[in-house]
């Protein structure tokens, strides 16, 4: 079992009435560091990170600038100018925080990651809310400790692993419930927007999410993060169950164009996978069985490769080795596969079941879930 990692979401209750260009000042004091020690400020703005840097003098550094709204940022300190040694990589000295239109001070005797933050209402509120959520996150640590205390045989026992996953799912739901409660009570809080965003997994109910997003203050919706969330909801909504599957064209293994619309009149499972994806390869035998069983009932599969051009030979070999006899397509652009981008593919395996009218009727079907859905459609 992999070590469980918790994602501490930045949330706060500070009301935000509107956003305009905000002036910020970052002042730091890290011991008595001097050149070549250097400070780096990274702003995560709209998917286009901006990085500024300055040498440290007598432990002090300063950044000034403007931002359109509060946003996530990172401070990093490089303590020397020694060349990178892959055999002995230095630990990164980084501190994530929220930047806003005020003067924020960071003070530490040794490293930025241990710095105390002052002058920032958002970061202060974030600390208090994270403390409130800590009992939930601590449950993950308890599961980790329990797992590590078990014998190797227990750690490899599928039944025991399943109990851990079930309990982890309960903790995850508790986390989501707590964040959504915060969102409902603080619709004008910028951090409510951040909390809401953190509850959206790669696949989510976009229709329900859209309703929650609409309850947030218009200023939040029009912030940089708000526009990103809105765009994400709109994209996922395009592949929501019940909507028409976006059409696409991709070349098959011989370079011939294949359209999803070519499959109208049939049920087609659009399967996103790659030769290097172990979970995909483990799922392929289930697809082979399903195809052999239901192909006579107007059931088809359209495989879409997320491989890169450099791995074309591996892709073709995987098709042969796994006995995939249905049509395979791919533009061989890896994660930039145009169909993958259209369907917002962030993880694989991922699939969409499209009915004869071209509507998505199910998604992310695997193993018994796929068998059950196909039996529902075609019978035993």
mmCIF file of C-alpha atoms in Angstrom:
data_model
loop_
_atom_site.group_PDB
_atom_site.id
_atom_site.type_symbol
_atom_site.label_atom_id
_atom_site.label_comp_id
_atom_site.label_asym_id
_atom_site.label_seq_id
_atom_site.Cartn_x
_atom_site.Cartn_y
_atom_site.Cartn_z
ATOM 1 C CA UNK A 1 0.000 0.000 0.000
ATOM 2 C CA UNK A 2 1.309 3.443 -0.898
ATOM 3 C CA UNK A 3 1.825 5.919 1.881
ATOM 4 C CA UNK A 4 -1.278 7.984 2.215
ATOM 5 C CA UNK A 5 -0.687 11.634 1.484
ATOM 6 C CA UNK A 6 -2.885 14.371 2.788
ATOM 7 C CA UNK A 7 -3.579 17.510 0.857
ATOM 8 C CA UNK A 8 -3.925 20.413 3.225
ATOM 9 C CA UNK A 9 -6.297 22.829 1.530
ATOM 10 C CA UNK A 10 -5.977 26.525 2.163
ATOM 11 C CA UNK A 11 -9.332 27.785 3.383
ATOM 12 C CA UNK A 12 -10.400 30.854 5.344
ATOM 13 C CA UNK A 13 -13.416 32.907 6.280
ATOM 14 C CA UNK A 14 -12.215 36.342 5.210
ATOM 15 C CA UNK A 15 -14.932 38.129 3.224
ATOM 16 C CA UNK A 16 -13.955 39.331 -0.213
ATOM 17 C CA UNK A 17 -16.185 42.001 -1.721
ATOM 18 C CA UNK A 18 -14.398 42.476 -5.008
ATOM 19 C CA UNK A 19 -11.041 42.294 -6.738
ATOM 20 C CA UNK A 20 -8.930 44.960 -8.365
ATOM 21 C CA UNK A 21 -5.198 45.224 -8.922
ATOM 22 C CA UNK A 22 -3.559 44.832 -5.518
ATOM 23 C CA UNK A 23 -0.090 45.970 -4.500
ATOM 24 C CA UNK A 24 1.927 43.505 -2.460
ATOM 25 C CA UNK A 25 5.219 43.653 -0.601
ATOM 26 C CA UNK A 26 7.090 40.543 0.519
ATOM 27 C CA UNK A 27 9.714 41.123 3.207
ATOM 28 C CA UNK A 28 11.921 38.288 4.391
ATOM 29 C CA UNK A 29 14.535 37.725 7.091
ATOM 30 C CA UNK A 30 16.312 34.366 6.989
ATOM 31 C CA UNK A 31 19.139 34.286 9.503
ATOM 32 C CA UNK A 32 22.246 36.155 8.323
ATOM 33 C CA UNK A 33 22.388 34.774 4.785
ATOM 34 C CA UNK A 34 24.285 36.724 2.159
ATOM 35 C CA UNK A 35 25.116 36.415 -1.547
ATOM 36 C CA UNK A 36 25.234 33.900 -3.247
ATOM 37 C CA UNK A 37 22.106 33.008 -1.250
ATOM 38 C CA UNK A 38 19.104 33.953 -3.335
ATOM 39 C CA UNK A 39 15.330 34.220 -2.822
ATOM 40 C CA UNK A 40 12.808 33.229 -5.491
ATOM 41 C CA UNK A 41 9.134 34.229 -5.563
ATOM 42 C CA UNK A 42 6.820 32.117 -7.735
ATOM 43 C CA UNK A 43 3.260 33.276 -8.453
ATOM 44 C CA UNK A 44 0.875 30.604 -9.719
ATOM 45 C CA UNK A 45 -1.270 32.862 -11.871
ATOM 46 C CA UNK A 46 -3.756 31.384 -14.336
ATOM 47 C CA UNK A 47 -1.542 28.486 -15.338
ATOM 48 C CA UNK A 48 1.301 30.876 -16.241
ATOM 49 C CA UNK A 49 3.753 30.896 -13.334
ATOM 50 C CA UNK A 50 5.731 34.073 -12.819
ATOM 51 C CA UNK A 51 9.099 33.924 -11.085
ATOM 52 C CA UNK A 52 11.092 36.779 -9.587
ATOM 53 C CA UNK A 53 14.402 36.523 -7.761
ATOM 54 C CA UNK A 54 16.728 38.642 -5.641
ATOM 55 C CA UNK A 55 19.992 38.119 -3.760
ATOM 56 C CA UNK A 56 19.812 38.046 0.029
ATOM 57 C CA UNK A 57 21.798 40.613 2.039
ATOM 58 C CA UNK A 58 22.289 40.222 5.776
ATOM 59 C CA UNK A 59 19.454 37.726 5.751
ATOM 60 C CA UNK A 60 17.005 40.196 4.188
ATOM 61 C CA UNK A 61 15.174 40.220 0.877
ATOM 62 C CA UNK A 62 12.160 42.026 -0.556
ATOM 63 C CA UNK A 63 9.740 41.679 -3.478
ATOM 64 C CA UNK A 64 7.134 44.169 -4.670
ATOM 65 C CA UNK A 65 4.493 43.915 -7.343
ATOM 66 C CA UNK A 66 0.817 43.768 -8.226
ATOM 67 C CA UNK A 67 -1.692 40.928 -8.493
ATOM 68 C CA UNK A 68 -5.275 40.922 -9.814
ATOM 69 C CA UNK A 69 -6.552 38.869 -6.864
ATOM 70 C CA UNK A 70 -5.257 36.684 -4.029
ATOM 71 C CA UNK A 71 -3.467 33.601 -5.323
ATOM 72 C CA UNK A 72 -1.145 30.781 -4.390
ATOM 73 C CA UNK A 73 2.577 31.524 -4.275
ATOM 74 C CA UNK A 74 5.861 29.953 -3.174
ATOM 75 C CA UNK A 75 9.038 31.337 -1.682
ATOM 76 C CA UNK A 76 12.238 29.374 -2.246
ATOM 77 C CA UNK A 77 15.720 30.010 -0.887
ATOM 78 C CA UNK A 78 18.869 28.778 -2.617
ATOM 79 C CA UNK A 79 21.497 28.882 0.108
ATOM 80 C CA UNK A 80 24.618 28.582 -2.086
ATOM 81 C CA UNK A 81 25.749 28.435 -5.691
ATOM 82 C CA UNK A 82 27.165 24.909 -5.648
ATOM 83 C CA UNK A 83 26.504 22.916 -8.844
ATOM 84 C CA UNK A 84 23.726 20.347 -8.679
ATOM 85 C CA UNK A 85 24.975 16.911 -7.589
ATOM 86 C CA UNK A 86 22.452 14.172 -8.485
ATOM 87 C CA UNK A 87 24.229 11.830 -6.087
ATOM 88 C CA UNK A 88 23.690 14.235 -3.192
ATOM 89 C CA UNK A 89 20.702 16.413 -4.047
ATOM 90 C CA UNK A 90 20.140 19.208 -1.556
ATOM 91 C CA UNK A 91 16.793 19.426 0.193
ATOM 92 C CA UNK A 92 14.638 22.189 -1.225
ATOM 93 C CA UNK A 93 13.910 25.114 1.070
ATOM 94 C CA UNK A 94 10.388 26.102 -0.035
ATOM 95 C CA UNK A 95 7.357 27.639 1.657
ATOM 96 C CA UNK A 96 3.918 27.748 -0.021
ATOM 97 C CA UNK A 97 1.632 30.598 1.033
ATOM 98 C CA UNK A 98 -1.161 32.881 -0.156
ATOM 99 C CA UNK A 99 -0.209 36.242 -1.566
ATOM 100 C CA UNK A 100 -2.560 39.218 -1.234
ATOM 101 C CA UNK A 101 -2.481 42.996 -1.493
ATOM 102 C CA UNK A 102 -0.625 43.767 1.716
ATOM 103 C CA UNK A 103 2.845 43.669 3.273
ATOM 104 C CA UNK A 104 3.633 40.080 4.250
ATOM 105 C CA UNK A 105 6.648 39.351 6.436
ATOM 106 C CA UNK A 106 8.570 36.059 6.717
ATOM 107 C CA UNK A 107 11.027 35.564 9.577
ATOM 108 C CA UNK A 108 13.220 32.540 10.302
ATOM 109 C CA UNK A 109 16.589 31.875 11.871
ATOM 110 C CA UNK A 110 17.615 29.171 9.395
ATOM 111 C CA UNK A 111 15.304 28.433 6.423
ATOM 112 C CA UNK A 112 12.246 29.818 4.667
ATOM 113 C CA UNK A 113 10.292 26.599 5.200
ATOM 114 C CA UNK A 114 10.374 27.297 8.953
ATOM 115 C CA UNK A 115 9.462 30.966 8.615
ATOM 116 C CA UNK A 116 6.723 32.614 10.646
ATOM 117 C CA UNK A 117 4.287 34.632 8.537
ATOM 118 C CA UNK A 118 2.800 37.929 9.689
ATOM 119 C CA UNK A 119 0.829 40.756 8.134
ATOM 120 C CA UNK A 120 -1.422 38.496 6.091
ATOM 121 C CA UNK A 121 -5.038 37.902 7.186
ATOM 122 C CA UNK A 122 -5.449 35.148 4.592
ATOM 123 C CA UNK A 123 -2.485 33.114 5.806
ATOM 124 C CA UNK A 124 -3.420 33.641 9.453
ATOM 125 C CA UNK A 125 -6.953 32.429 8.809
ATOM 126 C CA UNK A 126 -5.615 29.532 6.795
ATOM 127 C CA UNK A 127 -3.585 28.340 9.775
ATOM 128 C CA UNK A 128 -6.614 28.457 12.036
ATOM 129 C CA UNK A 129 -8.842 26.548 9.625
ATOM 130 C CA UNK A 130 -6.160 23.941 8.924
ATOM 131 C CA UNK A 131 -5.908 23.453 12.674
ATOM 132 C CA UNK A 132 -9.656 22.897 12.745
ATOM 133 C CA UNK A 133 -9.358 20.281 9.975
ATOM 134 C CA UNK A 134 -6.328 18.603 11.510
ATOM 135 C CA UNK A 135 -8.333 15.935 13.416
ATOM 136 C CA UNK A 136 -9.667 14.692 10.083
ATOM 137 C CA UNK A 137 -6.236 14.634 8.454
ATOM 138 C CA UNK A 138 -4.792 12.871 11.507
ATOM 139 C CA UNK A 139 -6.972 9.877 10.696
ATOM 140 C CA UNK A 140 -4.858 9.316 7.578
ATOM 141 C CA UNK A 141 -1.726 9.245 9.740
ATOM 142 C CA UNK A 142 -3.389 6.691 11.999
ATOM 143 C CA UNK A 143 -4.112 4.452 9.012
ATOM 144 C CA UNK A 144 -0.526 4.840 7.841
ATOM 145 C CA UNK A 145 0.799 3.892 11.272
ATOM 146 C CA UNK A 146 -1.525 0.901 11.453
ATOM 147 C CA UNK A 147 -0.418 -0.333 8.034
ATOM 148 C CA UNK A 148 3.276 0.013 8.872
ATOM 149 C CA UNK A 149 2.776 -1.947 12.104
ATOM 150 C CA UNK A 150 1.437 -4.971 10.224
ATOM 151 C CA UNK A 151 3.462 -7.957 9.056
ATOM 152 C CA UNK A 152 4.456 -8.221 5.400
ATOM 153 C CA UNK A 153 1.802 -10.906 4.926
ATOM 154 C CA UNK A 154 -0.913 -8.615 6.294
ATOM 155 C CA UNK A 155 0.321 -5.707 4.189
ATOM 156 C CA UNK A 156 -0.108 -7.848 1.075
ATOM 157 C CA UNK A 157 -3.508 -9.235 2.076
ATOM 158 C CA UNK A 158 -6.102 -7.920 -0.434
ATOM 159 C CA UNK A 159 -8.890 -8.079 2.148
ATOM 160 C CA UNK A 160 -6.904 -5.972 4.623
ATOM 161 C CA UNK A 161 -5.919 -3.500 1.891
ATOM 162 C CA UNK A 162 -9.586 -3.177 0.986
ATOM 163 C CA UNK A 163 -10.499 -2.312 4.584
ATOM 164 C CA UNK A 164 -7.855 0.436 4.540
ATOM 165 C CA UNK A 165 -9.167 1.805 1.268
ATOM 166 C CA UNK A 166 -12.735 1.750 2.593
ATOM 167 C CA UNK A 167 -11.735 3.646 5.729
ATOM 168 C CA UNK A 168 -9.654 6.098 3.698
ATOM 169 C CA UNK A 169 -12.706 6.756 1.519
ATOM 170 C CA UNK A 170 -14.731 7.602 4.636
ATOM 171 C CA UNK A 171 -12.058 10.060 5.776
ATOM 172 C CA UNK A 172 -11.958 11.611 2.314
ATOM 173 C CA UNK A 173 -15.724 12.124 2.420
ATOM 174 C CA UNK A 174 -15.449 13.716 5.855
ATOM 175 C CA UNK A 175 -12.891 16.131 4.425
ATOM 176 C CA UNK A 176 -15.113 16.996 1.480
ATOM 177 C CA UNK A 177 -18.143 17.470 3.741
ATOM 178 C CA UNK A 178 -16.201 19.832 6.003
ATOM 179 C CA UNK A 179 -14.975 21.910 3.070
ATOM 180 C CA UNK A 180 -18.386 22.074 1.430
ATOM 181 C CA UNK A 181 -19.924 23.158 4.747
ATOM 182 C CA UNK A 182 -17.374 25.959 4.798
ATOM 183 C CA UNK A 183 -18.240 26.899 1.208
ATOM 184 C CA UNK A 184 -21.959 27.100 1.950
ATOM 185 C CA UNK A 185 -21.377 29.347 4.972
ATOM 186 C CA UNK A 186 -18.817 31.651 3.325
ATOM 187 C CA UNK A 187 -19.957 32.352 -0.269
ATOM 188 C CA UNK A 188 -17.993 35.628 -0.405
ATOM 189 C CA UNK A 189 -14.729 34.147 0.811
ATOM 190 C CA UNK A 190 -11.933 33.702 -1.715
ATOM 191 C CA UNK A 191 -10.802 30.680 0.229
ATOM 192 C CA UNK A 192 -14.266 29.174 -0.122
ATOM 193 C CA UNK A 193 -13.507 29.131 -3.840
ATOM 194 C CA UNK A 194 -10.200 27.386 -3.142
ATOM 195 C CA UNK A 195 -11.882 24.889 -0.852
ATOM 196 C CA UNK A 196 -14.543 24.157 -3.464
ATOM 197 C CA UNK A 197 -11.918 23.691 -6.155
ATOM 198 C CA UNK A 198 -10.042 21.200 -3.960
ATOM 199 C CA UNK A 199 -13.135 18.968 -3.710
ATOM 200 C CA UNK A 200 -13.306 18.461 -7.477
ATOM 201 C CA UNK A 201 -11.507 15.231 -8.480
ATOM 202 C CA UNK A 202 -10.462 14.479 -12.082
ATOM 203 C CA UNK A 203 -13.998 13.175 -12.651
ATOM 204 C CA UNK A 204 -16.919 14.892 -10.928
ATOM 205 C CA UNK A 205 -20.580 15.736 -11.371
ATOM 206 C CA UNK A 206 -20.227 18.930 -13.378
ATOM 207 C CA UNK A 207 -23.937 19.733 -13.256
ATOM 208 C CA UNK A 208 -23.963 19.629 -9.441
ATOM 209 C CA UNK A 209 -20.665 21.540 -9.276
ATOM 210 C CA UNK A 210 -22.057 24.247 -11.530
ATOM 211 C CA UNK A 211 -24.944 24.808 -9.109
ATOM 212 C CA UNK A 212 -22.550 25.230 -6.163
ATOM 213 C CA UNK A 213 -20.282 27.525 -8.176
ATOM 214 C CA UNK A 214 -23.283 29.733 -8.964
ATOM 215 C CA UNK A 215 -23.811 30.382 -5.227
ATOM 216 C CA UNK A 216 -20.392 32.017 -4.902
ATOM 217 C CA UNK A 217 -20.012 35.761 -5.068
ATOM 218 C CA UNK A 218 -19.669 37.105 -8.662
ATOM 219 C CA UNK A 219 -16.319 38.647 -7.748
ATOM 220 C CA UNK A 220 -15.030 35.179 -6.886
ATOM 221 C CA UNK A 221 -16.407 33.727 -10.098
ATOM 222 C CA UNK A 222 -14.563 36.404 -12.088
ATOM 223 C CA UNK A 223 -11.229 35.978 -10.288
ATOM 224 C CA UNK A 224 -8.383 34.134 -11.990
ATOM 225 C CA UNK A 225 -9.081 30.967 -10.030
ATOM 226 C CA UNK A 226 -12.827 31.406 -10.512
ATOM 227 C CA UNK A 227 -12.425 31.509 -14.283
ATOM 228 C CA UNK A 228 -10.236 28.404 -14.148
ATOM 229 C CA UNK A 229 -12.858 26.542 -12.121
ATOM 230 C CA UNK A 230 -15.636 27.676 -14.463
ATOM 231 C CA UNK A 231 -13.668 26.513 -17.487
ATOM 232 C CA UNK A 232 -12.974 23.169 -15.845
ATOM 233 C CA UNK A 233 -16.655 22.664 -15.016
ATOM 234 C CA UNK A 234 -17.610 23.525 -18.589
ATOM 235 C CA UNK A 235 -15.067 21.064 -19.950
ATOM 236 C CA UNK A 236 -16.130 18.198 -17.695
ATOM 237 C CA UNK A 237 -19.772 18.987 -18.401
ATOM 238 C CA UNK A 238 -19.069 18.237 -22.059
ATOM 239 C CA UNK A 239 -18.481 14.593 -21.109
ATOM 240 C CA UNK A 240 -21.133 14.331 -18.429
ATOM 241 C CA UNK A 241 -23.426 11.317 -18.617
ATOM 242 C CA UNK A 242 -26.462 12.184 -20.719
ATOM 243 C CA UNK A 243 -24.734 14.683 -23.027
ATOM 244 C CA UNK A 244 -23.691 14.076 -26.607
ATOM 245 C CA UNK A 245 -20.153 12.726 -26.803
ATOM 246 C CA UNK A 246 -17.804 15.268 -28.411
ATOM 247 C CA UNK A 247 -16.807 14.035 -31.829
ATOM 248 C CA UNK A 248 -13.153 13.659 -32.797
ATOM 249 C CA UNK A 249 -10.987 12.298 -35.581
ATOM 250 C CA UNK A 250 -7.793 10.325 -34.958
ATOM 251 C CA UNK A 251 -5.539 8.254 -37.247
ATOM 252 C CA UNK A 252 -5.536 4.483 -36.788
ATOM 253 C CA UNK A 253 -2.365 2.391 -36.744
ATOM 254 C CA UNK A 254 -2.167 2.631 -40.552
ATOM 255 C CA UNK A 255 -2.719 6.396 -40.605
ATOM 256 C CA UNK A 256 -6.322 6.247 -41.776
ATOM 257 C CA UNK A 257 -8.702 8.786 -40.135
ATOM 258 C CA UNK A 258 -11.360 7.371 -37.819
ATOM 259 C CA UNK A 259 -14.259 9.428 -36.481
ATOM 260 C CA UNK A 260 -16.173 8.702 -33.310
ATOM 261 C CA UNK A 261 -19.304 9.540 -35.292
ATOM 262 C CA UNK A 262 -18.534 6.532 -37.517
ATOM 263 C CA UNK A 263 -19.887 4.416 -34.662
ATOM 264 C CA UNK A 264 -23.401 5.878 -34.651
ATOM 265 C CA UNK A 265 -25.966 3.079 -34.401
ATOM 266 C CA UNK A 266 -23.752 1.070 -32.060
ATOM 267 C CA UNK A 267 -22.707 1.136 -28.437
ATOM 268 C CA UNK A 268 -19.038 2.108 -28.353
ATOM 269 C CA UNK A 269 -16.644 2.188 -25.426
ATOM 270 C CA UNK A 270 -14.111 4.962 -26.033
ATOM 271 C CA UNK A 271 -11.103 3.662 -24.115
ATOM 272 C CA UNK A 272 -8.174 5.989 -23.311
ATOM 273 C CA UNK A 273 -5.032 3.982 -22.476
ATOM 274 C CA UNK A 274 -1.289 3.692 -23.158
ATOM 275 C CA UNK A 275 1.257 0.936 -23.569
ATOM 276 C CA UNK A 276 3.204 2.154 -20.516
ATOM 277 C CA UNK A 277 0.126 2.276 -18.254
ATOM 278 C CA UNK A 278 0.181 -0.796 -15.986
ATOM 279 C CA UNK A 279 -3.448 -0.402 -14.769
ATOM 280 C CA UNK A 280 -4.535 -0.105 -18.415
ATOM 281 C CA UNK A 281 -2.718 -3.291 -19.346
ATOM 282 C CA UNK A 282 -4.257 -5.102 -16.363
ATOM 283 C CA UNK A 283 -7.714 -3.990 -17.505
ATOM 284 C CA UNK A 284 -7.221 -5.081 -21.123
ATOM 285 C CA UNK A 285 -8.120 -8.760 -20.489
ATOM 286 C CA UNK A 286 -11.514 -7.594 -19.174
ATOM 287 C CA UNK A 287 -12.044 -5.578 -22.350
ATOM 288 C CA UNK A 288 -11.071 -8.566 -24.501
ATOM 289 C CA UNK A 289 -13.670 -10.741 -22.767
ATOM 290 C CA UNK A 290 -16.355 -8.071 -23.013
ATOM 291 C CA UNK A 291 -15.656 -7.522 -26.708
ATOM 292 C CA UNK A 292 -15.787 -11.235 -27.497
ATOM 293 C CA UNK A 293 -19.056 -11.578 -25.603
ATOM 294 C CA UNK A 294 -20.998 -8.552 -26.814
ATOM 295 C CA UNK A 295 -19.618 -7.599 -30.224
ATOM 296 C CA UNK A 296 -22.529 -9.439 -31.830
ATOM 297 C CA UNK A 297 -24.894 -7.088 -29.964
ATOM 298 C CA UNK A 298 -23.663 -3.916 -31.687
ATOM 299 C CA UNK A 299 -20.968 -3.354 -29.066
ATOM 300 C CA UNK A 300 -17.668 -1.853 -30.177
ATOM 301 C CA UNK A 301 -14.554 -0.512 -28.526
ATOM 302 C CA UNK A 302 -12.457 2.363 -29.830
ATOM 303 C CA UNK A 303 -9.031 2.486 -28.235
ATOM 304 C CA UNK A 304 -7.371 5.916 -28.011
ATOM 305 C CA UNK A 305 -3.650 5.862 -27.288
ATOM 306 C CA UNK A 306 -2.010 8.357 -24.962
ATOM 307 C CA UNK A 307 1.419 7.186 -26.128
ATOM 308 C CA UNK A 308 4.019 9.472 -27.671
ATOM 309 C CA UNK A 309 5.396 9.123 -31.195
ATOM 310 C CA UNK A 310 8.661 7.789 -29.805
ATOM 311 C CA UNK A 311 6.728 4.889 -28.252
ATOM 312 C CA UNK A 312 4.738 3.890 -31.344
ATOM 313 C CA UNK A 313 6.498 0.532 -31.568
ATOM 314 C CA UNK A 314 5.652 -0.179 -27.920
ATOM 315 C CA UNK A 315 2.025 0.813 -28.578
ATOM 316 C CA UNK A 316 1.752 -1.560 -31.540
ATOM 317 C CA UNK A 317 3.420 -4.354 -29.580
ATOM 318 C CA UNK A 318 1.034 -3.846 -26.647
ATOM 319 C CA UNK A 319 -1.929 -4.105 -29.033
ATOM 320 C CA UNK A 320 -0.624 -7.419 -30.311
ATOM 321 C CA UNK A 321 0.503 -8.788 -26.949
ATOM 322 C CA UNK A 322 -2.815 -7.972 -25.268
ATOM 323 C CA UNK A 323 -4.924 -9.303 -28.133
ATOM 324 C CA UNK A 324 -6.771 -6.041 -28.799
ATOM 325 C CA UNK A 325 -8.676 -6.744 -32.012
ATOM 326 C CA UNK A 326 -10.795 -3.597 -32.097
ATOM 327 C CA UNK A 327 -9.870 -0.324 -33.802
ATOM 328 C CA UNK A 328 -6.986 1.582 -32.233
ATOM 329 C CA UNK A 329 -6.289 5.260 -32.917
ATOM 330 C CA UNK A 330 -3.934 7.929 -31.649
ATOM 331 C CA UNK A 331 -2.155 11.087 -32.771
ATOM 332 C CA UNK A 332 0.810 10.024 -30.613
ATOM 333 C CA UNK A 333 1.087 13.337 -28.764
ATOM 334 C CA UNK A 334 1.099 11.755 -25.307
ATOM 335 C CA UNK A 335 -0.931 13.721 -22.780
ATOM 336 C CA UNK A 336 -1.508 16.348 -25.484
ATOM 337 C CA UNK A 337 -3.544 13.870 -27.532
ATOM 338 C CA UNK A 338 -6.265 16.085 -29.026
ATOM 339 C CA UNK A 339 -9.072 13.661 -28.149
ATOM 340 C CA UNK A 340 -7.642 13.334 -24.637
ATOM 341 C CA UNK A 341 -7.613 17.113 -24.222
ATOM 342 C CA UNK A 342 -11.173 17.302 -25.555
ATOM 343 C CA UNK A 343 -12.314 14.736 -22.989
ATOM 344 C CA UNK A 344 -10.233 16.270 -20.167
ATOM 345 C CA UNK A 345 -8.191 13.112 -19.647
ATOM 346 C CA UNK A 346 -5.945 13.578 -16.595
ATOM 347 C CA UNK A 347 -5.473 9.925 -15.651
ATOM 348 C CA UNK A 348 -5.765 6.581 -17.392
ATOM 349 C CA UNK A 349 -7.322 4.114 -17.834
ATOM 350 C CA UNK A 350 -10.434 6.166 -18.562
ATOM 351 C CA UNK A 351 -13.360 5.332 -20.800
ATOM 352 C CA UNK A 352 -16.755 6.592 -21.943
ATOM 353 C CA UNK A 353 -19.654 4.386 -23.029
ATOM 354 C CA UNK A 354 -21.557 6.036 -25.877
ATOM 355 C CA UNK A 355 -24.994 4.835 -26.986
ATOM 356 C CA UNK A 356 -26.200 4.422 -30.596
ATOM 357 C CA UNK A 357 -27.459 8.028 -30.584
ATOM 358 C CA UNK A 358 -24.046 9.366 -29.654
ATOM 359 C CA UNK A 359 -24.837 10.176 -26.013
ATOM 360 C CA UNK A 360 -22.559 9.308 -23.105
ATOM 361 C CA UNK A 361 -24.407 6.865 -20.843
ATOM 362 C CA UNK A 362 -21.570 5.834 -18.496
ATOM 363 C CA UNK A 363 -17.916 6.523 -17.826
ATOM 364 C CA UNK A 364 -14.894 5.005 -16.079
ATOM 365 C CA UNK A 365 -16.216 1.433 -16.327
ATOM 366 C CA UNK A 366 -13.797 -1.286 -15.236
ATOM 367 C CA UNK A 367 -13.883 -4.958 -14.339
ATOM 368 C CA UNK A 368 -17.168 -5.944 -12.750
ATOM 369 C CA UNK A 369 -18.549 -2.453 -13.297
ATOM 370 C CA UNK A 370 -18.174 -2.824 -17.066
ATOM 371 C CA UNK A 371 -19.633 -6.347 -17.025
ATOM 372 C CA UNK A 372 -22.620 -5.180 -15.001
ATOM 373 C CA UNK A 373 -23.339 -2.268 -17.347
ATOM 374 C CA UNK A 374 -23.083 -4.421 -20.463
ATOM 375 C CA UNK A 375 -25.319 -7.094 -18.941
ATOM 376 C CA UNK A 376 -27.812 -4.336 -18.171
ATOM 377 C CA UNK A 377 -27.774 -3.309 -21.835
ATOM 378 C CA UNK A 378 -27.554 -6.678 -23.562
ATOM 379 C CA UNK A 379 -28.670 -9.210 -20.963
ATOM 380 C CA UNK A 380 -26.842 -12.376 -19.950
#
